[in-house]
Structure formats: C-alpha cells, structure tokens
C-alpha cells in the first residue's frame, strides 16, 4: 500500500520541504510500503517542475530510500514529463506514476499511446518502471484497455502497473482479469480487499495520509478471518472523509492530529475547508472511533 | 481580430523558432490586429515554460512589437502562471490570455477566483492586462458570470477581457450584455459579425491561421452591406475545417499552402491528420473556392 503524500505549504504558499520529509517518514514508520509522492492528493499539479525535483531530492537527502518512491511525473507538456521522469530514474526511484497529457481532450487511443511511448523512448533507460495513472474524474483523458494492451506489448518490463482512480470497481476488476501480473492499485481502500483477492497490488489512497496504520493492518491480515472487519473499518473512515473535498479534508485532519493549523494551507485552485465543514468532518470521524488525539509523531 | 498562432515543430518535435516568427510576421502582414500566441491552437499546453519564454523573446527580437502580443500564460501550477505572466509584462506585451488552473475539477467559483486573484497580486504590476480564457471543452474549469463580476470589481483596469471558446453563442451574448466595456472575443469567427454588432472586440480563432485575410476584410467592412456575405464566407470555411481536429487540420492546410510538409508535425497527445482526412479537408476547401495555391509568403 502506497501513500500519495500530502504536500505541506507555508502561509505564503511556498512548499515546506522539512514538514514534507517529516510527514513522509511518519507514513513509512506507520506501515506504508511506499510513497506515491506528487499525485493528485499531493497537489502536484499545483507545483512547478523545479519544486517537484527539489522536494524529491529533499526526501532522499533526508534518508528516505528512493526504492520506496514512486513520484508522479506526468504533465501536459512532453518536455516536462520527460525531464521529471528522467530525474526520478536518475534518483533511483523504483517507479513513476504517469498521468497522460490532460489538457487536450478527445485525443483518442492513438494520442494517449503516442504520448506515453514518446516519453519512454526519450527517457531511454532500462531502469524505468512506469505505472499509468488513470484518473478520469480529474484528467478526463484516461487509459483504455486497448492502450494498456498496446503499451504492455511494446514495453514489457517497463510499463508494469496502473493506479485506477476511476472509482469504478468494474474497471479495476476488468484490469485485474485482463492483465494478470500487471500491478493494479485501486485509488481507494474501499476496494482494497476485493482487489487483493483478485491479485491486486494494494491500493494508493488519499486517505492513507491520515489512516495509514489501519490500512497497513488490513494489508497484513487480508488472508485471515479478521480481513472483512478491517476492510469495513477503513471503508467507513474513507466514506466519512470523501463526503468532503479530498485534499483539504485530509489536510484538516492532519492539522487536527498534529495540532498544527499550518497543515490546512492549500494552493489555489483548492480552498481550505470552511470551519463548519471541518467540524462536521471531525465529528463524523470521532463517531466512528477514529482517534483524533493521537500523539503527533511528526511535524 | 487576433490569431492564436500555430507553433511549428521540427521533425524531432523541437520548436522551430524561425518558422514561428515567419508565420507570425505573415499573419500580421495579412491583417491580424494581434497575436494570441500560446493558446490551445498553439499547442501551448504541450510546451514547457522555458520554450514559451524563448519563443516570445524570439518574436520580439525578430521585430514583432510586444504591443500586438497577448501570450497565453495560464498553467495548472500557480508558480508557472505567475512566472510566465510576469515575463510577458516585462516584455511589454499588451495583455495575457489566462486559463484557470485546469487539472483539479469541481473547485467552484471561489477556487477559480482565488487562482486568478493570487496571480494578479503576485505579479503586482500596474501594466498587467488580463484576458480570461474560457474554454470549457478543453479546460473543463471555466469562468462563470459570478467570477467575472467579482474579478472586474476587484481588479478594474487589470481584468479587461475574455476569450469565449465555449462554442455557446448564448454565453457570448450574455457576457456582452452583462459587462459593457469588457472586451469579449468569441473563439470562433462563426459568431464574429454577431459579436461585433453587440459590441464585441473581434474574435480569436484557430482558423485565422489559414484564413486571416478574409477575416480582416470582414473586420474592415462589418458596418457595410457586404458584411453578411463576408460573414457567410468565413463561416463556411470554418465549418469545413472544424469537421476535423482543429490543430492538425490547420497545420495540414498551412503545409499545403506553403508546400512545406514539416508544418504537419504536432506534439503528442495530438496526432497529424491521416492522408484520407487531409485529402477530404483540402477537397472540401477547394469546393468552397478557398485558394490553396496562394504564393507562400512565409516559411
């Protein structure tokens, strides 16, 4: 189970590299198998390329092994995606999570295929491992089964997995059935146990930022009789959080857990939760027995 | 009438600054009032920030007055938008065309307002003139009348206009009626005469790349009895072209006009027109009397 780590900002919206590294270390200590930094939840699309590179190097300099890092590198512009992907490979990251170019719509399978193929060819490094990032609710442009099949045929051992944030279990199940050995991560723990039982690789979920230990317990126990109960517990927390905008909601919870209001800062176009929404969210979590008074182990 | 100038690429997908400058000079010589470089038609979202800056400086060094340039500067990430906007102001451009951040969906009016306001505050330059870029078919995120009204109130003389690429004449008409003095450019010449008659500022249209002289004649004659006929002529050419994907179709026409196949190159995720589509497009234009054998005045 990988965590799409939240990116903390200072009050002036500058990235806070120190708090970011501390948060990432805490996630790993709590049981995350890896970190899908610079995903949607990380507000990566609100970071420029230089910020992404600096933050990645900050993590590695701070003692986090690149072997647990899967940075997001897919941008709208081919040169940005190539540069970030090459940088991640050079830093030793075990893989990259690649959005398709998402500005131009209606580009068809050929356009999506050509985009990913061009990046792989230009990076030209056998160490590269690409996880496709399928998130139609945000990107609109996504990966069809046809494109995935073509990429797997053209780049075996390079294109190795996919994060499915479609929110559509039928799509996730279809991928698991159609492409055995392909590492499929649902984008939500709602489908974690179902995915594991069909050969899924785990999940990459926004709410792991605040509930990573519970998901780790499920990952450890999924073949035991406790699995269904653990699944219900993480799903209930997820359901409570996803009634609110995902990024500000997770940041509000972290701000509460850490007693650190600075965690509420988001970059536009996102906005922090209003007080009323935050109170409703925290009350809803408390009613589920979600501990909001845990000792803060990180910044 | 402004032209969202196409960006030429070399065979290896590098930008071709020389051909770009030559194309821009030709558009101005044919009657364009200005150039909205780095829009959707320019494949600007497939260029990185450095390429955009270099191409802009290339135009100005090549003798094009920044007083006719309205570069697109809106990116997903706040720091990119601020840097490009500041650069455009420092270069003396008369305005910038600003997309809202377009990755995160469902951000609401507050998110869109905060995004534009934050850029304006950070650029902090009285010379800045912002034209909002409303193109829901690509960006999904757009500018509601509510957001436009708030921006006009907060930044009078800074937020001065909008390109309406909604393709919805009712939206364009509503803007013209609701915000007198606000410079509204429909994103298609289909609505050019209608917009001019309601106080519109002209249009900014992809197909001006290949039909700028005819649009210029309409702009010159729109108060004369010839106006309706000229409008019908440009609309017929537009209708023929927009049956095909806009960017590759315009590039294919330029390639034919210039007898320069290199103009067909697009960056992924876009793809060049297939031969059959290109032949159908050119035949359709020929049947309208559109001259495809004009002497090539530019590269």
Coordinates of C-alpha atoms in Angstrom, one line a residue:
Chain A
X1 CA 0.0 0.0 0.0
X2 CA 1.4 3.3 -1.2
X3 CA 0.5 6.7 0.1
X4 CA 0.1 9.7 -2.2
X5 CA 1.7 12.0 0.4
X6 CA 0.1 15.4 1.0
X7 CA 2.4 18.4 0.3
X8 CA 2.5 21.0 3.1
X9 CA 2.8 24.7 2.3
X10 CA 3.9 27.6 4.4
X11 CA 1.5 30.5 4.9
X12 CA 2.9 32.3 1.8
X13 CA 2.1 29.1 -0.2
X14 CA 5.8 28.1 -0.5
X15 CA 6.4 24.4 -0.2
X16 CA 7.6 23.3 3.2
X17 CA 10.2 20.7 2.5
X18 CA 11.0 20.0 6.1
X19 CA 7.5 19.2 7.1
X20 CA 7.0 17.2 3.9
X21 CA 10.0 15.0 4.7
X22 CA 8.8 14.5 8.3
X23 CA 5.3 13.6 7.1
X24 CA 6.8 11.1 4.7
X25 CA 9.0 9.5 7.3
X26 CA 5.9 9.2 9.6
X27 CA 3.9 7.5 6.9
X28 CA 6.6 4.9 6.4
X29 CA 7.0 4.4 10.1
X30 CA 3.2 3.7 10.3
X31 CA 3.4 1.0 7.8
X32 CA 3.3 2.5 4.3
X33 CA 5.1 0.2 1.8
X34 CA 6.0 3.2 -0.3
X35 CA 5.1 6.8 -1.2
X36 CA 3.4 7.9 -4.4
X37 CA 4.5 11.5 -4.0
X38 CA 3.3 14.1 -6.4
X39 CA -0.1 12.7 -7.1
X40 CA -3.4 14.4 -7.2
X41 CA -3.6 14.4 -3.4
X42 CA -0.2 15.9 -3.2
X43 CA -1.4 19.0 -5.2
X44 CA 1.4 18.1 -7.6
X45 CA -0.4 19.7 -10.4
X46 CA -0.1 23.0 -8.4
X47 CA 3.7 22.5 -8.2
X48 CA 6.2 23.6 -10.8
X49 CA 8.8 21.2 -12.1
X50 CA 11.6 22.7 -10.1
X51 CA 9.6 22.3 -6.9
X52 CA 8.9 18.7 -7.6
X53 CA 12.6 18.0 -8.3
X54 CA 13.7 19.8 -5.1
X55 CA 11.2 18.0 -2.9
X56 CA 12.1 14.6 -4.3
X57 CA 15.8 15.3 -3.6
X58 CA 14.9 16.6 -0.2
X59 CA 13.3 13.3 0.7
X60 CA 16.2 11.2 -0.4
X61 CA 18.7 13.5 1.2
X62 CA 16.6 13.2 4.3
X63 CA 17.2 9.5 4.5
X64 CA 14.2 8.1 2.6
X65 CA 15.2 5.3 0.2
X66 CA 14.4 6.0 -3.4
X67 CA 13.5 2.3 -3.5
X68 CA 10.1 3.2 -1.8
X69 CA 9.4 6.3 -4.0
X70 CA 7.0 6.4 -7.0
X71 CA 6.8 10.1 -7.9
X72 CA 4.2 11.4 -10.2
X73 CA 5.8 12.7 -13.4
X74 CA 3.0 13.1 -16.0
X75 CA 2.4 16.7 -17.1
X76 CA 0.7 18.3 -20.0
X77 CA 3.9 19.1 -21.9
X78 CA 6.1 16.3 -23.2
X79 CA 9.4 18.0 -22.2
X80 CA 8.2 18.4 -18.6
X81 CA 7.2 14.7 -18.4
X82 CA 10.4 13.6 -19.9
X83 CA 12.6 15.8 -17.6
X84 CA 10.7 14.7 -14.4
X85 CA 10.7 11.0 -15.4
X86 CA 14.4 11.1 -16.2
X87 CA 15.1 12.8 -12.9
X88 CA 13.2 10.2 -11.0
X89 CA 15.0 7.4 -12.7
X90 CA 18.4 9.1 -12.0
X91 CA 17.5 9.5 -8.4
X92 CA 16.9 5.7 -8.2
X93 CA 13.1 5.8 -7.7
X94 CA 11.5 2.3 -8.1
X95 CA 8.9 3.7 -10.5
X96 CA 7.0 6.7 -11.7
X97 CA 3.2 7.3 -11.7
X98 CA 2.4 8.8 -15.1
X99 CA -0.7 10.9 -16.0
X100 CA -1.4 11.2 -19.7
X101 CA -1.3 14.7 -21.0
X102 CA -4.6 16.0 -19.8
X103 CA -5.3 19.4 -21.4
X104 CA -6.3 18.3 -24.9
X105 CA -9.5 16.3 -24.9
X106 CA -10.7 13.7 -27.4
X107 CA -7.2 12.8 -28.5
X108 CA -8.2 9.1 -28.8
X109 CA -6.2 6.0 -28.1
X110 CA -3.5 6.8 -30.6
X111 CA -2.8 10.2 -28.9
X112 CA -2.6 8.6 -25.4
X113 CA -0.4 5.8 -26.7
X114 CA 1.9 8.1 -28.6
X115 CA 2.3 10.3 -25.5
X116 CA 3.5 7.6 -23.2
X117 CA 5.6 5.8 -25.9
X118 CA 7.4 9.1 -26.7
X119 CA 8.3 9.6 -23.0
X120 CA 9.6 6.1 -22.7
X121 CA 11.7 6.4 -25.8
X122 CA 13.1 9.7 -24.9
X123 CA 14.0 8.7 -21.3
X124 CA 15.5 5.6 -22.9
X125 CA 16.6 4.0 -19.6
X126 CA 16.1 0.3 -18.8
X127 CA 15.7 1.1 -15.1
X128 CA 12.4 3.0 -15.9
X129 CA 9.2 1.5 -14.5
X130 CA 6.0 3.2 -15.5
X131 CA 2.8 3.0 -13.5
X132 CA 0.0 4.5 -15.6
X133 CA -2.2 7.0 -13.7
X134 CA -5.9 6.5 -14.7
X135 CA -8.0 9.2 -13.1
X136 CA -10.8 10.3 -15.5
X137 CA -12.6 12.4 -12.9
X138 CA -9.7 14.8 -12.9
X139 CA -7.7 14.2 -16.1
X140 CA -10.7 13.4 -18.3
X141 CA -8.2 11.7 -20.6
X142 CA -7.6 8.1 -19.4
X143 CA -6.1 4.7 -20.4
X144 CA -8.4 2.3 -22.2
X145 CA -7.8 -1.4 -22.1
X146 CA -6.7 -1.1 -25.8
X147 CA -4.0 1.4 -24.9
X148 CA -2.8 -0.6 -21.9
X149 CA -2.6 -3.7 -24.0
X150 CA -0.5 -1.9 -26.7
X151 CA 1.8 -0.4 -24.1
X152 CA 2.4 -3.8 -22.4
X153 CA 3.2 -5.4 -25.7
X154 CA 5.6 -2.6 -26.8
X155 CA 7.3 -2.0 -23.4
X156 CA 7.2 -5.2 -21.4
X157 CA 9.0 -4.8 -18.1
X158 CA 8.8 -1.0 -18.4
X159 CA 5.1 -0.4 -18.3
X160 CA 4.3 -2.5 -15.2
X161 CA 1.3 -1.2 -13.4
X162 CA -1.6 1.2 -13.1
X163 CA -3.3 3.3 -10.4
X164 CA -7.0 3.1 -11.1
X165 CA -8.7 6.2 -9.7
X166 CA -11.7 5.8 -11.9
X167 CA -13.8 5.0 -8.8
X168 CA -15.3 2.2 -10.9
X169 CA -14.8 -1.2 -9.4
X170 CA -15.8 -2.8 -12.7
X171 CA -12.9 -1.2 -14.4
X172 CA -10.5 -2.3 -11.7
X173 CA -11.8 -5.8 -11.8
X174 CA -11.6 -5.9 -15.6
X175 CA -8.0 -4.8 -15.5
X176 CA -7.1 -7.5 -12.9
X177 CA -8.8 -10.1 -15.0
X178 CA -7.5 -9.0 -18.4
X179 CA -3.8 -8.3 -17.5
X180 CA -2.5 -10.9 -15.0
X181 CA 0.8 -9.8 -13.5
X182 CA 0.1 -6.2 -14.2
X183 CA 0.3 -4.3 -10.9
X184 CA -3.1 -2.7 -10.4
X185 CA -3.7 -0.4 -7.5
X186 CA -7.2 0.9 -6.9
X187 CA -7.2 4.5 -5.9
X188 CA -9.4 3.9 -2.9
X189 CA -9.2 1.5 0.1
X190 CA -13.0 0.9 -0.5
X191 CA -11.9 -1.8 -2.9
X192 CA -8.7 -2.9 -1.2
X193 CA -9.7 -6.3 0.0
X194 CA -11.7 -7.1 -3.2
X195 CA -8.6 -6.1 -5.2
X196 CA -6.2 -8.1 -3.1
X197 CA -8.4 -11.2 -3.5
X198 CA -8.2 -10.8 -7.3
X199 CA -4.4 -10.4 -7.3
X200 CA -4.3 -6.6 -6.9
X201 CA -1.1 -4.9 -5.7
X202 CA -2.6 -3.0 -2.8
X203 CA -4.0 0.5 -3.1
X204 CA -2.9 4.1 -3.4
X205 CA -5.3 6.2 -1.5
X206 CA -5.5 9.8 -0.4
X207 CA -6.9 8.9 3.0
X208 CA -3.9 6.8 3.8
X209 CA -2.3 10.1 4.7
X210 CA -4.4 10.0 7.9
X211 CA -5.3 6.3 8.2
X212 CA -2.2 4.5 7.1
X213 CA -1.8 2.3 10.2
X214 CA -5.3 0.8 9.7
X215 CA -4.7 0.1 6.1
X216 CA -1.4 -1.5 6.9
X217 CA -3.2 -3.8 9.4
X218 CA -5.5 -4.9 6.6
X219 CA -2.7 -5.5 4.2
X220 CA -1.0 -7.7 6.9
X221 CA -4.2 -9.6 7.7
X222 CA -6.1 -9.9 4.4
X223 CA -5.8 -13.7 4.3
X224 CA -7.2 -14.0 7.9
X225 CA -10.7 -14.1 9.3
X226 CA -10.2 -10.5 10.5
X227 CA -10.0 -9.2 7.0
X228 CA -13.6 -8.3 6.4
X229 CA -13.9 -6.4 9.6
X230 CA -10.7 -4.5 9.0
X231 CA -12.0 -3.7 5.5
X232 CA -15.2 -2.4 6.8
X233 CA -13.4 -0.2 9.3
X234 CA -11.1 1.5 6.7
X235 CA -14.0 1.8 4.3
X236 CA -16.1 3.6 6.9
X237 CA -13.4 6.1 7.5
X238 CA -13.0 6.7 3.8
X239 CA -16.7 7.2 3.4
X240 CA -16.8 9.8 6.1
X241 CA -13.8 11.7 4.6
X242 CA -14.9 11.6 1.0
X243 CA -18.1 13.5 1.6
X244 CA -15.7 16.5 1.6
X245 CA -13.2 17.7 -0.9
X246 CA -10.4 15.2 -0.6
X247 CA -7.2 17.3 -0.3
X248 CA -8.5 20.0 2.2
X249 CA -10.3 17.3 4.2
X250 CA -7.1 15.2 4.7
X251 CA -5.2 18.4 5.5
X252 CA -7.7 19.4 8.0
X253 CA -7.5 16.0 9.7
X254 CA -3.7 16.2 9.8
X255 CA -3.9 19.7 11.2
X256 CA -6.0 18.3 14.0
X257 CA -3.9 15.2 14.6
X258 CA -0.7 17.3 14.7
X259 CA -2.3 20.3 16.4
X260 CA -0.7 22.2 13.6
X261 CA -3.1 24.6 11.8
X262 CA -0.5 25.2 9.1
X263 CA -1.4 21.9 7.6
X264 CA -4.7 23.5 6.4
X265 CA -2.9 25.6 3.7
X266 CA -3.7 24.6 0.1
X267 CA -2.7 26.2 -3.1
X268 CA -5.4 27.7 -5.4
X269 CA -7.5 26.4 -7.1
X270 CA -8.1 24.3 -4.0
X271 CA -9.5 26.1 -0.9
X272 CA -9.3 25.1 2.8
X273 CA -12.3 23.6 4.4
X274 CA -14.6 26.1 6.0
X275 CA -15.0 25.8 9.8
X276 CA -18.4 24.3 9.6
X277 CA -17.3 21.6 7.2
X278 CA -14.2 20.9 9.2
X279 CA -16.2 20.5 12.4
X280 CA -18.7 18.2 10.7
X281 CA -15.8 16.1 9.3
X282 CA -14.1 15.7 12.7
X283 CA -17.3 14.9 14.4
X284 CA -18.1 12.3 11.9
X285 CA -14.7 10.7 12.4
X286 CA -15.0 10.8 16.1
X287 CA -18.3 9.0 15.9
X288 CA -16.5 6.2 14.1
X289 CA -14.0 5.9 16.9
X290 CA -11.2 7.4 14.8
X291 CA -8.7 8.7 17.3
X292 CA -8.0 12.4 16.7
X293 CA -5.9 12.8 19.8
X294 CA -3.0 10.5 18.9
X295 CA 0.4 11.8 19.9
X296 CA 1.9 13.7 17.0
X297 CA 4.9 11.7 15.8
X298 CA 5.8 14.1 13.0
X299 CA 5.9 17.8 12.3
Chain B
X1 CA -9.1 40.1 -34.6
X2 CA -6.3 38.2 -33.0
X3 CA -4.7 35.0 -34.2
X4 CA -3.8 32.1 -31.9
X5 CA -0.7 31.4 -33.9
X6 CA 0.2 27.8 -34.6
X7 CA 3.6 26.6 -33.2
X8 CA 5.7 24.8 -35.8
X9 CA 7.9 21.9 -34.7
X10 CA 10.9 20.2 -36.3
X11 CA 10.8 16.5 -37.1
X12 CA 12.2 15.7 -33.7
X13 CA 9.4 17.7 -32.1
X14 CA 11.7 20.6 -31.1
X15 CA 10.1 24.1 -31.5
X16 CA 11.0 25.8 -34.7
X17 CA 11.5 29.4 -33.6
X18 CA 12.4 30.7 -37.0
X19 CA 9.4 29.3 -38.8
X20 CA 7.2 30.5 -35.9
X21 CA 8.5 34.1 -36.3
X22 CA 8.0 34.0 -40.0
X23 CA 4.4 32.7 -39.6
X24 CA 3.6 35.4 -37.1
X25 CA 5.0 38.1 -39.3
X26 CA 2.9 36.8 -42.2
X27 CA -0.3 36.8 -40.1
X28 CA 0.3 40.4 -39.2
X29 CA 1.0 41.3 -42.8
X30 CA -2.2 39.7 -43.8
X31 CA -4.2 41.8 -41.5
X32 CA -4.2 40.3 -38.0
X33 CA -4.6 43.0 -35.3
X34 CA -2.6 41.0 -32.9
X35 CA -1.4 37.5 -31.9
X36 CA -2.7 35.4 -29.1
X37 CA 0.4 33.2 -29.1
X38 CA 0.4 30.2 -26.8
X39 CA -3.2 29.3 -26.8
X40 CA -4.9 25.9 -27.3
X41 CA -4.3 26.1 -31.1
X42 CA -0.6 26.9 -30.5
X43 CA -0.2 23.6 -28.6
X44 CA 1.0 25.8 -25.7
X45 CA -0.1 23.2 -23.2
X46 CA 2.5 20.9 -24.9
X47 CA 5.3 23.4 -24.4
X48 CA 7.2 23.9 -21.2
X49 CA 7.7 27.3 -19.6
X50 CA 11.2 27.7 -20.9
X51 CA 10.1 27.1 -24.5
X52 CA 7.3 29.6 -24.1
X53 CA 9.6 32.3 -22.8
X54 CA 12.2 31.7 -25.5
X55 CA 9.6 31.8 -28.3
X56 CA 8.1 35.0 -27.0
X57 CA 11.6 36.7 -26.9
X58 CA 12.3 35.3 -30.4
X59 CA 9.3 37.1 -31.8
X60 CA 10.2 40.4 -30.2
X61 CA 13.8 40.1 -31.2
X62 CA 12.6 39.3 -34.7
X63 CA 10.9 42.7 -34.9
X64 CA 7.3 42.0 -33.8
X65 CA 6.1 44.7 -31.4
X66 CA 5.1 43.3 -28.0
X67 CA 2.2 45.8 -28.3
X68 CA 0.4 43.3 -30.6
X69 CA 1.1 40.2 -28.4
X70 CA -1.2 38.5 -26.0
X71 CA 0.6 35.4 -24.9
X72 CA -1.2 32.6 -23.0
X73 CA 0.2 32.3 -19.5
X74 CA -2.3 30.2 -17.6
X75 CA -0.9 26.9 -16.3
X76 CA -2.0 24.3 -13.7
X77 CA 0.6 25.4 -11.2
X78 CA 0.5 28.9 -9.7
X79 CA 4.3 29.5 -9.8
X80 CA 4.3 28.7 -13.6
X81 CA 1.4 31.1 -14.2
X82 CA 3.0 33.8 -12.1
X83 CA 6.4 33.4 -13.8
X84 CA 5.0 33.4 -17.4
X85 CA 2.7 36.4 -16.7
X86 CA 5.5 38.4 -15.1
X87 CA 7.7 37.6 -18.1
X88 CA 5.0 38.7 -20.6
X89 CA 4.5 42.0 -18.7
X90 CA 8.2 42.6 -18.5
X91 CA 8.5 42.0 -22.3
X92 CA 5.9 44.7 -22.8
X93 CA 3.1 42.5 -24.1
X94 CA -0.2 44.4 -24.2
X95 CA -2.0 41.6 -22.3
X96 CA -2.0 38.0 -21.4
X97 CA -4.6 35.3 -22.0
X98 CA -5.1 33.4 -18.8
X99 CA -6.5 29.9 -18.5
X100 CA -7.7 29.0 -15.0
X101 CA -5.8 26.0 -13.4
X102 CA -7.4 23.1 -15.2
X103 CA -6.4 19.9 -13.5
X104 CA -8.5 20.0 -10.4
X105 CA -12.2 19.8 -11.2
X106 CA -15.1 20.9 -9.1
X107 CA -13.1 23.7 -7.4
X108 CA -16.1 26.1 -7.6
X109 CA -16.2 29.8 -8.1
X110 CA -14.1 30.5 -5.0
X111 CA -11.3 28.3 -6.3
X112 CA -11.3 30.0 -9.7
X113 CA -11.5 33.4 -8.3
X114 CA -8.6 32.8 -5.8
X115 CA -6.4 31.4 -8.6
X116 CA -6.7 34.5 -10.8
X117 CA -6.5 36.9 -7.9
X118 CA -3.4 35.2 -6.5
X119 CA -1.6 35.6 -9.8
X120 CA -2.6 39.2 -10.2
X121 CA -1.4 40.0 -6.6
X122 CA 1.9 38.2 -7.0
X123 CA 2.7 39.8 -10.4
X124 CA 1.8 43.1 -8.8
X125 CA 2.3 45.2 -11.8
X126 CA 0.0 48.0 -13.0
X127 CA 0.9 47.3 -16.6
X128 CA -0.8 43.9 -16.4
X129 CA -3.9 43.4 -18.5
X130 CA -5.6 40.0 -18.1
X131 CA -7.9 38.4 -20.7
X132 CA -9.6 35.4 -19.1
X133 CA -9.6 32.3 -21.3
X134 CA -12.9 30.5 -21.0
X135 CA -12.7 27.2 -22.9
X136 CA -14.7 24.5 -21.0
X137 CA -14.5 21.9 -23.8
X138 CA -10.7 21.6 -23.1
X139 CA -10.2 23.0 -19.6
X140 CA -13.5 21.8 -18.1
X141 CA -12.9 24.5 -15.4
X142 CA -14.3 27.9 -16.7
X143 CA -15.3 31.4 -15.7
X144 CA -18.8 31.9 -14.5
X145 CA -20.5 35.3 -14.7
X146 CA -20.3 35.4 -10.9
X147 CA -16.5 35.0 -11.0
X148 CA -16.1 37.5 -13.9
X149 CA -18.1 40.1 -11.9
X150 CA -16.0 39.6 -8.8
X151 CA -12.8 39.9 -10.7
X152 CA -13.9 43.1 -12.5
X153 CA -14.9 44.6 -9.2
X154 CA -11.6 43.7 -7.5
X155 CA -9.3 44.4 -10.4
X156 CA -10.8 47.2 -12.6
X157 CA -8.4 48.1 -15.5
X158 CA -6.4 44.9 -14.9
X159 CA -9.0 42.2 -15.8
X160 CA -10.2 43.7 -19.1
X161 CA -11.5 41.0 -21.3
X162 CA -12.3 37.3 -22.1
X163 CA -11.9 34.9 -24.9
X164 CA -15.1 32.8 -25.1
X165 CA -14.3 29.4 -26.6
X166 CA -17.4 27.8 -25.0
X167 CA -18.8 27.5 -28.5
X168 CA -22.1 28.7 -27.0
X169 CA -23.3 31.9 -28.5
X170 CA -25.8 32.4 -25.7
X171 CA -22.8 32.6 -23.3
X172 CA -21.0 35.1 -25.5
X173 CA -24.1 37.2 -25.9
X174 CA -24.8 37.1 -22.2
X175 CA -21.3 38.4 -21.5
X176 CA -21.6 41.2 -24.0
X177 CA -24.9 42.3 -22.4
X178 CA -23.9 41.9 -18.8
X179 CA -20.5 43.5 -18.9
X180 CA -20.4 46.5 -21.2
X181 CA -16.9 47.7 -22.0
X182 CA -15.4 44.3 -21.2
X183 CA -13.5 43.1 -24.3
X184 CA -15.2 39.8 -25.3
X185 CA -13.7 37.8 -28.1
X186 CA -15.7 34.8 -29.4
X187 CA -13.3 31.8 -30.0
X188 CA -14.8 31.3 -33.5
X189 CA -15.5 33.6 -36.5
X190 CA -18.8 31.8 -36.8
X191 CA -20.0 34.5 -34.3
X192 CA -17.8 37.3 -35.4
X193 CA -20.4 39.6 -37.0
X194 CA -23.0 38.9 -34.4
X195 CA -20.4 39.8 -31.7
X196 CA -19.3 42.9 -33.4
X197 CA -22.9 44.1 -33.7
X198 CA -23.3 43.7 -29.9
X199 CA -20.0 45.5 -29.1
X200 CA -17.7 42.5 -29.2
X201 CA -14.0 43.1 -29.6
X202 CA -13.4 40.8 -32.6
X203 CA -12.6 37.2 -32.4
X204 CA -9.6 34.9 -31.6
X205 CA -10.0 31.9 -33.9
X206 CA -7.8 28.9 -34.7
X207 CA -8.7 29.0 -38.4
X208 CA -7.4 32.6 -38.6
X209 CA -4.1 30.9 -39.1
X210 CA -5.1 30.0 -42.6
X211 CA -7.9 32.5 -43.3
X212 CA -6.7 35.7 -41.7
X213 CA -7.1 37.9 -44.8
X214 CA -10.8 37.0 -45.2
X215 CA -11.5 37.7 -41.5
X216 CA -9.6 41.0 -41.8
X217 CA -11.9 42.0 -44.7
X218 CA -14.9 41.3 -42.6
X219 CA -13.5 43.3 -39.7
X220 CA -12.9 46.2 -42.1
X221 CA -16.4 46.0 -43.7
X222 CA -18.6 44.9 -40.9
X223 CA -20.7 48.1 -41.0
X224 CA -21.2 47.9 -44.7
X225 CA -23.8 46.0 -46.8
X226 CA -21.1 43.4 -47.7
X227 CA -20.8 42.3 -44.1
X228 CA -23.3 39.4 -44.2
X229 CA -21.8 37.9 -47.3
X230 CA -18.3 38.1 -45.9
X231 CA -19.5 36.6 -42.7
X232 CA -21.1 33.7 -44.6
X233 CA -17.8 33.1 -46.4
X234 CA -15.6 32.9 -43.4
X235 CA -18.2 30.8 -41.6
X236 CA -18.3 28.3 -44.4
X237 CA -14.5 27.9 -44.3
X238 CA -14.7 27.5 -40.6
X239 CA -17.4 24.8 -40.8
X240 CA -15.3 22.8 -43.4
X241 CA -12.2 22.9 -41.2
X242 CA -13.9 22.2 -37.8
X243 CA -15.1 18.8 -39.1
X244 CA -11.6 17.7 -38.4
X245 CA -9.4 18.0 -35.3
X246 CA -8.6 21.7 -35.2
X247 CA -4.8 21.9 -34.7
X248 CA -3.7 19.1 -37.2
X249 CA -6.3 20.4 -39.7
X250 CA -4.9 23.9 -39.6
X251 CA -1.4 22.6 -39.8
X252 CA -2.3 20.4 -42.8
X253 CA -3.7 23.4 -44.6
X254 CA -0.6 25.5 -43.9
X255 CA 1.6 22.6 -45.1
X256 CA -0.3 22.7 -48.3
X257 CA -0.3 26.5 -48.7
X258 CA 3.4 26.6 -48.1
X259 CA 4.2 23.3 -49.8
X260 CA 6.0 22.6 -46.6
X261 CA 5.1 19.1 -45.1
X262 CA 7.0 20.0 -41.9
X263 CA 4.0 22.0 -40.9
X264 CA 2.1 18.8 -40.3
X265 CA 4.2 17.9 -37.2
X266 CA 2.3 18.0 -33.9
X267 CA 3.4 17.0 -30.4
X268 CA 1.6 14.2 -28.7
X269 CA -1.1 13.8 -27.5
X270 CA -2.2 15.4 -30.8
X271 CA -1.7 13.4 -34.0
X272 CA -1.3 14.6 -37.6
X273 CA -4.2 14.1 -39.9
X274 CA -4.2 10.8 -41.7
X275 CA -3.9 11.1 -45.5
X276 CA -7.5 10.4 -46.2
X277 CA -8.7 13.1 -43.8
X278 CA -6.3 15.6 -45.2
X279 CA -7.4 14.9 -48.7
X280 CA -11.1 15.2 -47.7
X281 CA -10.3 18.5 -45.9
X282 CA -8.5 20.0 -48.8
X283 CA -11.2 18.9 -51.3
X284 CA -13.8 20.4 -49.1
X285 CA -12.0 23.8 -49.0
X286 CA -11.3 23.7 -52.7
X287 CA -15.1 23.3 -53.3
X288 CA -15.6 26.5 -51.4
X289 CA -13.2 28.4 -53.7
X290 CA -10.6 28.6 -50.9
X291 CA -7.3 29.2 -52.7
X292 CA -4.8 26.5 -51.8
X293 CA -2.2 27.6 -54.4
X294 CA -1.5 31.1 -53.0
X295 CA 2.1 32.1 -53.2
X296 CA 3.7 31.2 -49.9
X297 CA 4.7 34.5 -48.3
X298 CA 6.3 32.9 -45.3
X299 CA 8.4 29.9 -44.3

